[in-house]
Short mmCIF file of C-alpha atoms and ligand atoms in Angstrom, two decimals:
data_model
loop_
_atom_site.label_atom_id
_atom_site.label_comp_id
_atom_site.label_asym_id
_atom_site.label_seq_id
_atom_site.Cartn_x
_atom_site.Cartn_y
_atom_site.Cartn_z
CA MET A 1 84.08 -10.28 158.80
CA ILE A 2 83.01 -13.53 157.12
CA ILE A 3 82.74 -14.26 153.40
CA ARG A 4 80.50 -17.24 152.62
CA ASN A 5 80.07 -19.39 149.52
CA ALA A 6 83.49 -18.62 148.08
CA ARG A 7 85.05 -20.70 145.37
CA LEU A 8 88.87 -20.76 145.59
CA ARG A 9 91.32 -21.34 142.76
CA GLY A 10 92.93 -24.75 142.93
CA ARG A 11 90.55 -26.06 145.62
CA ASP A 12 87.30 -28.00 145.19
CA GLY A 13 83.96 -27.01 146.69
CA LEU A 14 82.87 -23.94 148.61
CA HIS A 15 84.59 -22.19 151.49
CA SER A 16 83.98 -19.54 154.10
CA ILE A 17 86.73 -17.11 154.89
CA ARG A 18 86.97 -15.39 158.25
CA LEU A 19 88.87 -12.12 158.54
CA GLU A 20 90.07 -10.78 161.88
CA GLY A 21 91.36 -7.24 161.80
CA ALA A 22 93.73 -6.94 158.90
CA LEU A 23 94.49 -10.67 158.60
CA ILE A 24 92.88 -13.82 157.22
CA ALA A 25 91.98 -15.84 160.33
CA ALA A 26 90.39 -19.00 158.88
CA ILE A 27 89.43 -20.69 155.62
CA ASP A 28 86.89 -23.49 156.13
CA ALA A 29 85.33 -25.90 153.65
CA GLN A 30 81.53 -25.65 153.40
CA PRO A 31 79.46 -28.72 152.54
CA THR A 32 76.74 -26.69 150.76
CA LEU A 33 75.63 -23.14 149.94
CA GLN A 34 74.89 -21.26 153.15
CA ALA A 35 72.69 -18.28 153.82
CA SER A 36 74.81 -15.34 154.89
CA ALA A 37 73.85 -13.39 158.00
CA ALA A 38 73.67 -9.61 158.24
CA GLY A 39 77.15 -8.12 158.07
CA GLU A 40 78.55 -11.13 156.21
CA LEU A 41 79.48 -11.11 152.53
CA ASP A 42 78.03 -13.67 150.11
CA ALA A 43 80.32 -14.67 147.24
CA ALA A 44 77.39 -16.70 145.81
CA GLY A 45 79.63 -19.46 144.47
CA ASN A 46 81.97 -17.06 142.67
CA LEU A 47 85.74 -16.88 142.93
CA VAL A 48 87.45 -15.17 145.84
CA ILE A 49 91.07 -14.38 145.05
CA PRO A 50 93.86 -12.15 146.31
CA PRO A 51 93.84 -8.70 144.64
CA PHE A 52 94.74 -8.01 141.05
CA ILE A 53 98.22 -6.60 140.53
CA GLU A 54 99.44 -3.94 138.12
CA PRO A 55 103.15 -4.79 137.82
CA HIS A 56 104.16 -2.23 135.17
CA ILE A 57 102.66 1.20 134.66
CA HIS A 58 103.95 4.76 134.29
CA LEU A 59 101.89 6.76 136.80
CA ASP A 60 103.95 9.92 136.19
CA ALA A 61 102.96 10.04 132.50
CA THR A 62 99.37 8.90 132.80
CA LEU A 63 96.48 11.11 131.53
CA THR A 64 98.72 13.35 129.39
CA ALA A 65 97.92 12.18 125.83
CA GLY A 66 97.79 15.13 123.44
CA GLU A 67 99.54 17.53 125.85
CA PRO A 68 100.91 19.41 124.01
CA ALA A 69 100.85 17.12 120.95
CA TRP A 70 99.59 13.66 120.00
CA ASN A 71 101.83 10.78 118.99
CA MET A 72 100.93 10.64 115.29
CA SER A 73 103.22 7.81 114.16
CA GLY A 74 102.32 5.44 117.00
CA THR A 75 105.97 4.51 117.56
CA LEU A 76 107.73 4.15 120.90
CA PHE A 77 110.27 6.70 119.74
CA GLU A 78 107.73 9.40 118.95
CA GLY A 79 106.14 8.62 122.32
CA ILE A 80 109.45 9.37 124.04
CA GLU A 81 109.74 12.61 122.05
CA ARG A 82 106.17 13.74 122.87
CA TRP A 83 106.72 12.85 126.54
CA GLY A 84 109.89 14.97 126.48
CA GLU A 85 107.69 17.98 125.61
CA ARG A 86 105.17 17.20 128.36
CA LYS A 87 107.96 16.48 130.85
CA ALA A 88 109.17 20.08 130.49
CA MET A 89 105.76 21.16 131.91
CA VAL A 90 105.62 18.63 134.78
CA THR A 91 105.01 20.03 138.26
CA HIS A 92 104.77 18.40 141.67
CA GLU A 93 101.01 18.95 141.98
CA ASP A 94 100.29 17.99 138.36
CA THR A 95 102.06 14.65 138.87
CA LYS A 96 100.29 13.94 142.14
CA THR A 97 96.83 14.79 140.78
CA ARG A 98 97.15 12.59 137.69
CA ALA A 99 98.73 9.69 139.58
CA LYS A 100 95.98 9.73 142.22
CA LYS A 101 93.24 9.82 139.58
CA THR A 102 94.82 6.82 137.92
CA ILE A 103 95.21 4.95 141.21
CA ASP A 104 91.46 5.43 141.73
CA MET A 105 90.89 3.80 138.33
CA LEU A 106 93.08 0.84 139.36
CA VAL A 107 91.34 0.49 142.73
CA ASP A 108 87.95 0.45 140.99
CA HIS A 109 89.10 -2.65 139.12
CA GLY A 110 90.35 -4.57 142.15
CA ILE A 111 94.05 -3.73 141.91
CA GLN A 112 95.83 -3.33 145.27
CA HIS A 113 99.50 -3.67 144.27
CA VAL A 114 101.24 -1.53 141.69
CA ARG A 115 104.79 -1.13 140.41
CA THR A 116 105.20 2.23 138.72
CA HIS A 117 108.10 3.42 136.62
CA VAL A 118 108.93 7.10 137.19
CA ASP A 119 111.11 9.00 134.73
CA VAL A 120 114.30 10.16 136.47
CA THR A 121 115.94 11.72 133.40
CA ASP A 122 115.00 15.15 134.76
CA PRO A 123 117.62 17.16 136.63
CA THR A 124 114.98 18.26 139.19
CA LEU A 125 113.55 14.75 139.81
CA ALA A 126 110.19 16.52 140.26
CA ALA A 127 108.06 13.51 139.32
CA LEU A 128 110.01 11.14 141.53
CA LYS A 129 109.66 13.41 144.57
CA ALA A 130 105.93 13.73 143.90
CA MET A 131 105.47 9.96 143.54
CA VAL A 132 107.27 9.27 146.83
CA GLU A 133 104.56 11.40 148.49
CA VAL A 134 101.79 9.67 146.52
CA ARG A 135 103.12 6.28 147.68
CA GLU A 136 102.59 7.39 151.30
CA GLU A 137 99.29 9.19 150.76
CA THR A 138 97.64 6.23 148.98
CA ARG A 139 98.83 3.43 151.30
CA HIS A 140 95.23 2.76 152.41
CA LEU A 141 94.37 2.00 148.76
CA ILE A 142 97.38 0.35 147.23
CA ASP A 143 100.90 -0.99 147.89
CA MET A 144 103.26 0.82 145.54
CA GLN A 145 106.77 0.07 144.32
CA ILE A 146 108.55 2.97 142.60
CA VAL A 147 111.05 2.22 139.84
CA ALA A 148 113.80 4.76 139.10
CA PHE A 149 113.30 4.69 135.33
CA PRO A 150 115.84 6.48 133.10
CA GLN A 151 113.56 7.19 130.11
CA GLU A 152 116.29 8.96 128.10
CA GLY A 153 119.11 6.65 129.16
CA ILE A 154 121.62 6.21 131.97
CA GLU A 155 124.80 6.58 129.88
CA SER A 156 123.29 8.76 127.12
CA PHE A 157 121.66 11.37 129.40
CA THR A 158 123.63 14.10 131.19
CA ASN A 159 124.30 12.98 134.79
CA GLY A 160 122.24 9.84 134.15
CA ARG A 161 124.15 7.73 136.68
CA ALA A 162 123.95 10.37 139.42
CA LEU A 163 120.21 10.85 138.85
CA MET A 164 119.66 7.10 139.28
CA GLU A 165 121.64 7.13 142.53
CA GLN A 166 119.75 10.18 143.84
CA ALA A 167 116.42 8.55 142.98
CA VAL A 168 117.33 5.53 145.09
CA GLU A 169 118.41 7.80 147.95
CA LEU A 170 115.07 9.62 147.68
CA GLY A 171 113.21 6.34 148.12
CA ALA A 172 112.88 4.41 144.86
CA ASP A 173 112.31 0.70 145.57
CA VAL A 174 113.41 -0.65 142.20
CA VAL A 175 116.22 0.19 139.77
CA GLY A 176 115.23 0.49 136.10
CA GLY A 177 116.98 0.81 132.75
CA ILE A 178 116.48 1.20 129.02
CA PRO A 179 119.53 -0.36 127.30
CA HIS A 180 117.96 -0.51 123.80
CA PHE A 181 117.56 3.30 123.87
CA GLU A 182 121.16 4.12 124.88
CA ASN A 183 123.15 5.68 122.04
CA THR A 184 125.39 2.68 121.47
CA ARG A 185 125.36 -1.05 122.12
CA ASP A 186 128.33 -0.62 124.46
CA GLN A 187 126.43 1.96 126.49
CA GLY A 188 123.48 -0.43 126.67
CA VAL A 189 125.76 -3.09 128.17
CA SER A 190 127.49 -0.71 130.59
CA SER A 191 124.11 0.68 131.70
CA ILE A 192 123.08 -2.82 132.76
CA LYS A 193 126.32 -3.39 134.71
CA PHE A 194 125.81 -0.01 136.42
CA LEU A 195 122.18 -0.63 137.35
CA MET A 196 122.85 -4.15 138.62
CA ASP A 197 125.70 -2.80 140.79
CA LEU A 198 123.40 -0.09 142.13
CA ALA A 199 120.68 -2.61 142.97
CA GLU A 200 123.09 -5.04 144.58
CA ARG A 201 124.66 -2.29 146.69
CA THR A 202 121.35 -0.81 147.86
CA GLY A 203 119.17 -3.92 148.11
CA CYS A 204 116.73 -2.63 145.48
CA LEU A 205 114.83 -4.87 143.09
CA VAL A 206 115.49 -4.52 139.34
CA ASP A 207 113.02 -3.96 136.50
CA VAL A 208 114.51 -3.03 133.12
CA HIS A 209 112.66 -1.91 129.99
CA CYS A 210 114.62 -4.41 127.92
CA ASP A 211 114.69 -4.71 124.12
CA GLU A 212 111.41 -2.83 123.59
CA THR A 213 111.86 -2.80 119.83
CA ASP A 214 111.31 -5.05 116.80
CA ASP A 215 115.05 -4.98 116.11
CA PRO A 216 116.22 -8.62 116.27
CA GLN A 217 119.75 -7.33 116.95
CA SER A 218 118.65 -5.83 120.26
CA ARG A 219 120.07 -8.46 122.62
CA PHE A 220 120.35 -6.84 126.03
CA LEU A 221 118.18 -9.53 127.63
CA GLU A 222 121.11 -11.96 127.54
CA VAL A 223 123.27 -9.37 129.30
CA LEU A 224 120.66 -8.73 132.01
CA ALA A 225 120.01 -12.46 132.53
CA GLU A 226 123.73 -13.27 132.77
CA GLU A 227 124.33 -10.45 135.28
CA ALA A 228 121.41 -11.75 137.34
CA ARG A 229 122.68 -15.34 137.15
CA VAL A 230 126.25 -14.54 138.16
CA ARG A 231 125.09 -12.41 141.10
CA GLY A 232 122.40 -14.90 142.16
CA MET A 233 119.78 -12.14 141.89
CA GLY A 234 117.40 -13.72 139.36
CA ALA A 235 114.26 -13.77 141.52
CA ARG A 236 114.74 -10.03 142.22
CA VAL A 237 115.19 -9.09 138.56
CA THR A 238 112.52 -8.44 135.91
CA ALA A 239 112.82 -7.94 132.17
CA SER A 240 109.90 -5.84 130.94
CA HIS A 241 108.67 -5.86 127.35
CA THR A 242 111.49 -7.91 125.67
CA THR A 243 109.50 -7.43 122.45
CA ALA A 244 112.59 -8.03 120.30
CA MET A 245 112.23 -11.68 121.36
CA GLY A 246 109.24 -11.80 119.02
CA SER A 247 111.72 -11.12 116.20
CA TYR A 248 114.61 -13.35 117.36
CA ASP A 249 115.05 -16.49 115.28
CA ASN A 250 114.43 -19.85 116.89
CA ALA A 251 118.08 -20.91 116.81
CA TYR A 252 119.10 -17.94 118.97
CA CYS A 253 116.09 -18.37 121.24
CA SER A 254 116.88 -21.99 121.94
CA LYS A 255 120.27 -20.91 123.29
CA LEU A 256 118.82 -17.87 125.06
CA PHE A 257 116.13 -19.86 126.90
CA ARG A 258 118.80 -22.04 128.53
CA LEU A 259 120.34 -18.91 130.06
CA LEU A 260 116.94 -17.47 131.01
CA LYS A 261 116.11 -20.65 132.93
CA MET A 262 119.46 -20.65 134.70
CA SER A 263 119.00 -16.99 135.63
CA GLY A 264 115.45 -17.36 137.04
CA ILE A 265 114.51 -13.78 136.14
CA ASN A 266 110.87 -12.64 135.75
CA PHE A 267 109.10 -11.29 132.65
CA ILE A 268 106.40 -8.69 132.11
CA SER A 269 104.55 -8.31 128.83
CA CYS A 270 102.29 -5.33 128.10
CA PRO A 271 100.21 -6.81 125.27
CA THR A 272 97.93 -3.88 124.37
CA GLU A 273 100.83 -1.44 124.50
CA SER A 274 103.15 -3.61 122.41
CA ILE A 275 100.59 -4.54 119.73
CA HIS A 276 100.05 -0.77 119.37
CA LEU A 277 103.67 0.50 119.46
CA GLN A 278 105.52 -2.33 117.72
CA GLY A 279 105.26 -3.54 114.12
CA ARG A 280 105.32 0.14 113.10
CA PHE A 281 108.19 -0.22 110.66
CA ASP A 282 106.64 -3.22 108.88
CA THR A 283 104.23 -3.28 105.97
CA TYR A 284 103.08 -6.89 105.48
CA PRO A 285 103.61 -9.45 106.83
CA LYS A 286 103.40 -7.35 110.00
CA ARG A 287 104.92 -8.56 113.26
CA ARG A 288 102.88 -8.69 116.46
CA GLY A 289 105.77 -7.17 118.38
CA LEU A 290 105.28 -9.12 121.60
CA THR A 291 107.67 -11.25 123.57
CA ARG A 292 107.21 -15.04 123.57
CA VAL A 293 104.74 -15.17 126.46
CA ALA A 294 103.41 -18.70 125.92
CA GLU A 295 106.89 -20.07 125.27
CA LEU A 296 108.34 -18.45 128.41
CA ASP A 297 105.45 -19.87 130.41
CA ARG A 298 105.86 -23.37 128.92
CA ALA A 299 109.56 -23.23 129.75
CA GLY A 300 108.69 -22.71 133.41
CA LEU A 301 109.72 -19.04 133.49
CA ASN A 302 107.62 -16.55 135.41
CA VAL A 303 105.66 -14.20 133.16
CA CYS A 304 102.81 -11.76 133.84
CA PHE A 305 100.76 -9.09 132.06
CA ALA A 306 100.60 -5.31 132.65
CA GLN A 307 98.86 -2.19 131.32
CA ASP A 308 101.97 0.06 130.92
CA SER A 309 99.97 3.18 129.98
CA ILE A 310 96.65 4.89 130.50
CA VAL A 311 96.03 7.79 128.09
CA ASP A 312 99.65 8.91 127.64
CA PRO A 313 101.98 9.68 124.71
CA TRP A 314 102.49 5.96 124.08
CA TYR A 315 98.92 4.67 124.28
CA PRO A 316 95.66 6.64 124.03
CA LEU A 317 93.21 4.23 125.73
CA GLY A 318 92.96 2.37 129.03
CA ASN A 319 90.67 2.53 132.05
CA GLY A 320 92.51 0.65 134.79
CA ASN A 321 90.89 -2.69 133.99
CA ILE A 322 93.61 -5.36 133.98
CA MET A 323 91.04 -7.98 132.80
CA ARG A 324 91.00 -6.13 129.50
CA ILE A 325 94.77 -6.60 129.24
CA LEU A 326 94.44 -10.29 130.09
CA GLU A 327 91.82 -10.83 127.40
CA ALA A 328 93.88 -9.02 124.76
CA GLY A 329 97.07 -10.79 125.80
CA LEU A 330 95.50 -14.24 125.62
CA HIS A 331 94.37 -13.48 122.06
CA ILE A 332 97.61 -11.94 120.84
CA CYS A 333 99.81 -14.64 122.42
CA HIS A 334 97.79 -17.63 121.14
CA MET A 335 96.78 -18.56 124.67
CA LEU A 336 93.08 -19.29 124.23
CA GLY A 337 93.63 -23.06 124.47
CA TYR A 338 91.66 -24.94 127.11
CA GLU A 339 94.53 -25.36 129.55
CA ASP A 340 95.63 -21.74 129.39
CA LEU A 341 92.04 -20.60 130.01
CA GLN A 342 91.80 -22.81 133.13
CA ARG A 343 94.59 -20.85 134.84
CA CYS A 344 94.74 -17.54 133.00
CA LEU A 345 94.23 -15.43 136.13
CA ASP A 346 97.76 -16.47 137.17
CA LEU A 347 98.98 -13.91 134.62
CA ILE A 348 97.49 -10.99 136.59
CA THR A 349 97.71 -12.38 140.14
CA ASP A 350 100.16 -15.03 141.39
CA ASN A 351 102.77 -14.60 138.64
CA SER A 352 102.73 -10.84 139.16
CA ALA A 353 103.10 -11.28 142.94
CA ARG A 354 106.21 -13.36 142.33
CA THR A 355 107.59 -10.69 139.98
CA LEU A 356 107.03 -8.05 142.67
CA ASN A 357 108.59 -10.29 145.36
CA LEU A 358 105.48 -9.92 147.50
CA GLY A 359 106.08 -13.22 149.33
CA ALA A 360 103.79 -13.71 152.35
CA ARG A 361 102.27 -10.24 151.86
CA TYR A 362 100.09 -11.81 149.14
CA GLY A 363 97.85 -14.87 148.86
CA LEU A 364 94.70 -16.45 150.27
CA GLU A 365 96.18 -18.17 153.29
CA VAL A 366 95.59 -17.99 157.00
CA GLY A 367 97.83 -15.38 158.60
CA ARG A 368 98.26 -13.32 155.44
CA PRO A 369 96.81 -9.82 154.90
CA ALA A 370 93.02 -9.70 154.56
CA ASN A 371 93.26 -8.26 151.05
CA LEU A 372 90.98 -10.03 148.61
CA LEU A 373 88.44 -9.77 145.82
CA ILE A 374 85.05 -11.31 145.20
CA LEU A 375 84.77 -11.80 141.43
CA SER A 376 81.68 -12.04 139.23
CA ALA A 377 82.43 -15.55 137.92
CA PRO A 378 83.14 -19.00 139.38
CA ASP A 379 86.39 -19.78 137.52
CA ASP A 380 89.18 -18.31 135.39
CA TYR A 381 87.66 -19.33 132.05
CA GLU A 382 84.24 -17.87 132.82
CA MET A 383 85.77 -14.71 134.26
CA VAL A 384 87.55 -13.90 130.99
CA ARG A 385 84.75 -15.17 128.72
CA SER A 386 82.06 -13.12 130.45
CA GLN A 387 84.33 -10.05 130.68
CA GLY A 388 83.79 -10.25 134.41
CA HIS A 389 84.73 -7.78 137.12
CA ALA A 390 85.91 -7.61 140.69
CA LEU A 391 82.60 -6.97 142.52
CA VAL A 392 84.07 -6.37 145.96
CA SER A 393 87.60 -5.39 146.92
CA ILE A 394 88.57 -5.87 150.56
CA ARG A 395 91.74 -4.34 151.98
CA ALA A 396 93.01 -4.82 155.53
CA GLY A 397 89.70 -6.48 156.35
CA GLU A 398 87.53 -3.56 155.19
CA VAL A 399 85.47 -3.13 152.02
CA LEU A 400 87.36 -0.73 149.75
CA MET A 401 85.25 -0.96 146.60
CA ARG A 402 81.91 -2.44 145.62
CA ARG A 403 80.72 -2.69 142.02
CA THR A 404 77.09 -3.23 141.07
CA PRO A 405 76.84 -5.24 137.86
CA ALA A 406 74.88 -3.69 134.97
CA GLN A 407 71.17 -4.53 134.98
CA ILE A 408 69.61 -5.50 131.66
CA GLU A 409 65.85 -5.37 131.13
CA ARG A 410 64.13 -7.26 128.33
CA ALA A 411 60.52 -6.99 127.22
N1 17E B 501 108.42 4.53 128.08
C1 17E B 501 108.99 3.52 127.38
O1 17E B 501 110.21 3.52 127.14
N2 17E B 501 108.22 2.50 126.96
C2 17E B 501 106.92 2.48 127.20
N3 17E B 501 106.18 1.45 126.77
C3 17E B 501 106.32 3.54 127.94
C4 17E B 501 107.11 4.56 128.37
C5 17E B 501 104.85 3.55 128.23
FE1 FE2 B 502 106.88 0.74 130.33
#
């Protein structure tokens, strides 16, 4: 297969891309626009990029909002309570059906890599077992990493440690955590030591829901970063949310950032989720409840955006479109400056790939997998301004999804 008239991020001019089987075989500069032959794809001067990535979502909880009750306060804590009620009704087939529906929504928006948290604070591990099957059954659509996520705590939940270990044995790829939700600060700290030991012993990656609160005293990020630094695991470790950082004072942050840089850990922000769930205990002035995305980025740390939820007890909206998250995040994080707009797709592509440790399994380079998107715009700025879409998604050299843009007729 050949894709003509492609614009590539970070390279001037037009290119044609030749795919052979499941790999990218050649990328050649084109002097001018070329007519495409039958069977070839015409990017028409628009961007061709590697697939979008969803680095943080909860596919076991998706499409359950209102079952049996809605989150009326809009807080994280009521979300956890409402999910606890729904969790009691979870079955193997119910989990698989909802997860697959949601994966279809992601695929329709050009996503081909996903990291999903799966709640393992359930003595039956029903959702985890279901998601291990879904990971296999959807391989033709998406590459999935499963996080063993202890929603109700590792230390504070009965048999929490054993459930985490069983989840890894059953096939989880990533070890999770939720230190800010443990009953005590000490348990938060010991949960991080436990989960880092588990990851180090088993070779798993790490992705911790860390300090997802407006409480400026929630300081588990420093514990996670120090554990990662000492063990030399930084590149394999991710701190998700870290919304308390939006409430830390600058004096503490200036010390913290030194450690973060030494640790080399990755960050995920879920801007639509956090603007909705955080700030709920404020009147006015009301905090935004996001981590310091622009500041992390400026400091050379790796940060990316994620959806977190689609129609679940924590967030009632969502449709799988990660461009919507990017647009919201750029607004909320004061990142609509010219330079940020020039490279904003990094936040849902290359930065996310680094977080997921995808390495040579990702990227537009000869010899890498023939997984790529044709977008509806020629550059990052225009893609976000025009609320553009992935028009074609190619996976293993075959067209997986095609989107026809809306037609408008005027008198
Ligand atoms: N669970 C949690 O602890 N935090 C979230 N944002 C979601 C689930 C969606
Ligand atoms: Fe989450």
